[in-house]
PDB file of C-alpha atoms in Angstrom:
ATOM      1  CA  MET A   1      -7.035  38.614 -13.534  1.00 82.00           C
ATOM      2  CA  LEU A   2      -6.163  35.078 -11.836  1.00 85.00           C
ATOM      3  CA  THR A   3      -2.982  36.299 -10.249  1.00 88.00           C
ATOM      4  CA  ASN A   4      -4.376  35.645  -6.823  1.00 87.00           C
ATOM      5  CA  SER A   5      -6.466  32.482  -7.418  1.00 85.00           C
ATOM      6  CA  PRO A   6      -5.274  29.506  -5.596  1.00 81.00           C
ATOM      7  CA  PHE A   7      -5.468  27.042  -8.712  1.00 82.00           C
ATOM      8  CA  PHE A   8      -5.141  23.302  -8.225  1.00 85.00           C
ATOM      9  CA  ALA A   9      -4.650  20.315 -10.521  1.00 91.00           C
ATOM     10  CA  SER A  10      -6.983  17.422 -10.945  1.00 95.00           C
ATOM     11  CA  PHE A  11      -7.372  14.068 -12.732  1.00 96.00           C
ATOM     12  CA  ALA A  12      -9.861  11.249 -13.022  1.00 97.00           C
ATOM     13  CA  VAL A  13     -10.108   7.684 -11.963  1.00 97.00           C
ATOM     14  CA  ASP A  14     -12.513   4.968 -12.619  1.00 97.00           C
ATOM     15  CA  ASP A  15     -12.799   3.768  -9.011  1.00 96.00           C
ATOM     16  CA  LEU A  16     -12.576   6.435  -6.095  1.00 95.00           C
ATOM     17  CA  MET A  17     -12.219   4.030  -3.365  1.00 95.00           C
ATOM     18  CA  ALA A  18      -9.591   2.005  -5.115  1.00 97.00           C
ATOM     19  CA  ALA A  19      -7.548   5.270  -5.577  1.00 96.00           C
ATOM     20  CA  GLU A  20      -8.170   6.215  -2.077  1.00 96.00           C
ATOM     21  CA  GLU A  21      -6.752   2.918  -0.860  1.00 96.00           C
ATOM     22  CA  PHE A  22      -3.794   3.233  -3.176  1.00 97.00           C
ATOM     23  CA  TYR A  23      -2.739   6.795  -2.464  1.00 96.00           C
ATOM     24  CA  THR A  24      -3.041   6.458   1.214  1.00 95.00           C
ATOM     25  CA  GLN A  25      -1.922   2.914   1.844  1.00 94.00           C
ATOM     26  CA  LYS A  26       0.678   2.274  -0.910  1.00 95.00           C
ATOM     27  CA  LEU A  27       1.951   5.817  -1.339  1.00 95.00           C
ATOM     28  CA  GLY A  28       1.263   7.087   2.194  1.00 93.00           C
ATOM     29  CA  LEU A  29      -0.357  10.495   1.097  1.00 94.00           C
ATOM     30  CA  LEU A  30      -2.569  12.375   3.274  1.00 93.00           C
ATOM     31  CA  LEU A  31      -6.152  13.338   2.356  1.00 92.00           C
ATOM     32  CA  THR A  32      -7.955  16.567   2.517  1.00 88.00           C
ATOM     33  CA  ASP A  33     -11.558  17.047   2.857  1.00 80.00           C
ATOM     34  CA  ILE A  34     -12.842  18.131  -0.385  1.00 84.00           C
ATOM     35  CA  GLY A  35     -16.445  17.020  -0.038  1.00 85.00           C
ATOM     36  CA  PRO A  36     -18.425  13.716  -0.997  1.00 89.00           C
ATOM     37  CA  GLY A  37     -17.553  12.012  -4.086  1.00 92.00           C
ATOM     38  CA  LEU A  38     -14.223  13.635  -4.326  1.00 95.00           C
ATOM     39  CA  LEU A  39     -10.763  12.795  -3.148  1.00 95.00           C
ATOM     40  CA  GLY A  40      -8.092  15.555  -2.207  1.00 95.00           C
ATOM     41  CA  LEU A  41      -4.491  14.435  -1.937  1.00 95.00           C
ATOM     42  CA  ARG A  42      -2.480  16.704   0.195  1.00 91.00           C
ATOM     43  CA  THR A  43       1.176  17.282  -0.808  1.00 86.00           C
ATOM     44  CA  ALA A  44       4.059  17.952   1.454  1.00 85.00           C
ATOM     45  CA  ASN A  45       4.089  21.617   0.354  1.00 85.00           C
ATOM     46  CA  GLY A  46       0.461  22.043   1.371  1.00 83.00           C
ATOM     47  CA  TYR A  47      -1.069  22.051  -1.932  1.00 86.00           C
ATOM     48  CA  SER A  48      -3.720  19.602  -2.904  1.00 89.00           C
ATOM     49  CA  VAL A  49      -4.749  17.783  -6.049  1.00 94.00           C
ATOM     50  CA  LEU A  50      -8.276  16.907  -6.702  1.00 95.00           C
ATOM     51  CA  VAL A  51      -9.098  13.223  -7.795  1.00 96.00           C
ATOM     52  CA  TYR A  52     -12.672  12.618  -9.159  1.00 96.00           C
ATOM     53  CA  PRO A  53     -14.596   9.646 -10.585  1.00 96.00           C
ATOM     54  CA  LYS A  54     -15.564   9.773 -14.305  1.00 95.00           C
ATOM     55  CA  PRO A  55     -18.028   7.703 -16.153  1.00 92.00           C
ATOM     56  CA  ASN A  56     -16.403   6.075 -19.292  1.00 93.00           C
ATOM     57  CA  TYR A  57     -13.202   6.779 -17.921  1.00 95.00           C
ATOM     58  CA  GLN A  58      -9.793   6.428 -19.976  1.00 95.00           C
ATOM     59  CA  PRO A  59      -6.394   6.641 -18.352  1.00 95.00           C
ATOM     60  CA  ALA A  60      -4.181   9.732 -19.042  1.00 90.00           C
ATOM     61  CA  SER A  61      -1.437   8.998 -21.425  1.00 91.00           C
ATOM     62  CA  HIS A  62       1.003  11.431 -19.821  1.00 94.00           C
ATOM     63  CA  THR A  63       2.347  11.344 -16.285  1.00 95.00           C
ATOM     64  CA  VAL A  64      -0.242  13.119 -14.041  1.00 96.00           C
ATOM     65  CA  LEU A  65       1.920  13.202 -10.843  1.00 96.00           C
ATOM     66  CA  ASN A  66       5.626  13.473 -10.218  1.00 96.00           C
ATOM     67  CA  PHE A  67       7.185  12.869  -6.771  1.00 96.00           C
ATOM     68  CA  PRO A  68      10.587  14.454  -6.359  1.00 95.00           C
ATOM     69  CA  VAL A  69      12.718  12.402  -4.150  1.00 97.00           C
ATOM     70  CA  ASP A  70      16.341  12.846  -2.920  1.00 96.00           C
ATOM     71  CA  ASP A  71      17.239   9.165  -3.518  1.00 97.00           C
ATOM     72  CA  ILE A  72      15.454   7.612  -6.398  1.00 97.00           C
ATOM     73  CA  GLU A  73      17.142   4.134  -5.617  1.00 97.00           C
ATOM     74  CA  ALA A  74      15.843   3.999  -2.345  1.00 98.00           C
ATOM     75  CA  ALA A  75      12.319   5.352  -3.234  1.00 97.00           C
ATOM     76  CA  VAL A  76      11.983   2.735  -6.202  1.00 98.00           C
ATOM     77  CA  ASP A  77      13.022   0.140  -3.641  1.00 98.00           C
ATOM     78  CA  ASP A  78      10.565   1.077  -1.032  1.00 97.00           C
ATOM     79  CA  LEU A  79       7.693   1.340  -3.399  1.00 97.00           C
ATOM     80  CA  THR A  80       8.605  -1.992  -4.981  1.00 97.00           C
ATOM     81  CA  ALA A  81       8.437  -3.496  -1.552  1.00 96.00           C
ATOM     82  CA  SER A  82       5.013  -2.066  -1.093  1.00 94.00           C
ATOM     83  CA  GLY A  83       3.841  -3.824  -4.214  1.00 95.00           C
ATOM     84  CA  ILE A  84       4.296  -1.044  -6.842  1.00 97.00           C
ATOM     85  CA  VAL A  85       5.280  -2.404 -10.240  1.00 97.00           C
ATOM     86  CA  PHE A  86       7.551   0.191 -12.282  1.00 98.00           C
ATOM     87  CA  GLU A  87       7.061   0.489 -16.095  1.00 96.00           C
ATOM     88  CA  GLN A  88       9.941  -0.737 -18.341  1.00 96.00           C
ATOM     89  CA  TYR A  89      10.816   1.128 -21.476  1.00 92.00           C
ATOM     90  CA  ASP A  90      13.098  -0.635 -23.905  1.00 88.00           C
ATOM     91  CA  ASP A  91      12.931   1.139 -27.042  1.00 82.00           C
ATOM     92  CA  GLY A  92      12.637   4.781 -28.325  1.00 75.00           C
ATOM     93  CA  PRO A  93      14.289   7.951 -26.835  1.00 81.00           C
ATOM     94  CA  LEU A  94      14.030   6.548 -23.325  1.00 85.00           C
ATOM     95  CA  THR A  95      15.155   3.389 -21.815  1.00 91.00           C
ATOM     96  CA  THR A  96      15.120   2.189 -18.224  1.00 94.00           C
ATOM     97  CA  ASN A  97      17.177  -0.081 -16.242  1.00 94.00           C
ATOM     98  CA  GLU A  98      15.996  -3.390 -14.398  1.00 95.00           C
ATOM     99  CA  LYS A  99      14.450  -1.254 -11.630  1.00 96.00           C
ATOM    100  CA  GLY A 100      12.537   0.765 -14.067  1.00 96.00           C
ATOM    101  CA  ILE A 101      14.866   4.050 -13.585  1.00 97.00           C
ATOM    102  CA  ALA A 102      15.679   6.006 -16.712  1.00 95.00           C
ATOM    103  CA  GLN A 103      18.902   7.811 -17.255  1.00 81.00           C
ATOM    104  CA  PRO A 104      20.711   9.792 -18.373  1.00 80.00           C
ATOM    105  CA  GLY A 105      19.222  13.177 -17.648  1.00 79.00           C
ATOM    106  CA  PRO A 106      17.164  13.362 -14.558  1.00 90.00           C
ATOM    107  CA  LYS A 107      16.721  10.034 -12.855  1.00 95.00           C
ATOM    108  CA  GLN A 108      13.101   9.042 -13.178  1.00 97.00           C
ATOM    109  CA  ALA A 109      10.838   5.969 -12.815  1.00 98.00           C
ATOM    110  CA  TRP A 110       7.234   5.400 -13.812  1.00 97.00           C
ATOM    111  CA  PHE A 111       4.339   3.483 -12.342  1.00 98.00           C
ATOM    112  CA  LYS A 112       0.688   3.450 -12.438  1.00 98.00           C
ATOM    113  CA  ASP A 113      -2.345   3.847 -10.140  1.00 97.00           C
ATOM    114  CA  PRO A 114      -5.115   1.428 -10.103  1.00 97.00           C
ATOM    115  CA  ALA A 115      -6.938   3.534 -12.753  1.00 97.00           C
ATOM    116  CA  GLY A 116      -3.918   3.281 -15.133  1.00 97.00           C
ATOM    117  CA  ASN A 117      -2.833   6.915 -14.661  1.00 97.00           C
ATOM    118  CA  ILE A 118       0.891   7.322 -14.974  1.00 97.00           C
ATOM    119  CA  LEU A 119       2.838   8.578 -12.032  1.00 97.00           C
ATOM    120  CA  SER A 120       6.703   9.036 -11.474  1.00 97.00           C
ATOM    121  CA  VAL A 121       9.465   9.369  -8.964  1.00 98.00           C
ATOM    122  CA  ILE A 122      12.031  11.651 -10.129  1.00 97.00           C
ATOM    123  CA  GLN A 123      15.593  12.601  -8.721  1.00 96.00           C
TER     124      GLN A 123
END
């Protein structure tokens, strides 16, 4: 029934202008023309993610975007230099090093957008 539907993912933010600045200026992502009051983020593979403002917004408690990278150390260093602060996890099943990178398993580091949504880089 939906086999040929070009579906897409979306998530909410509390401030669309702050989100646009963060995703374009801090992360270097490209925008797609979605329409007024919406933000479309274009991925390197041509897909788009819809970002929309939501009244009474609450950030997601899970990772909403994962960015695969070839060299997580370099990606974390570059993002840190642009002002991104990585989350630190010290207890539980997952711990991170001083840069915020978790291992063993896939190397992954988490950070938040201005709305508090969780994003990650993963190698």
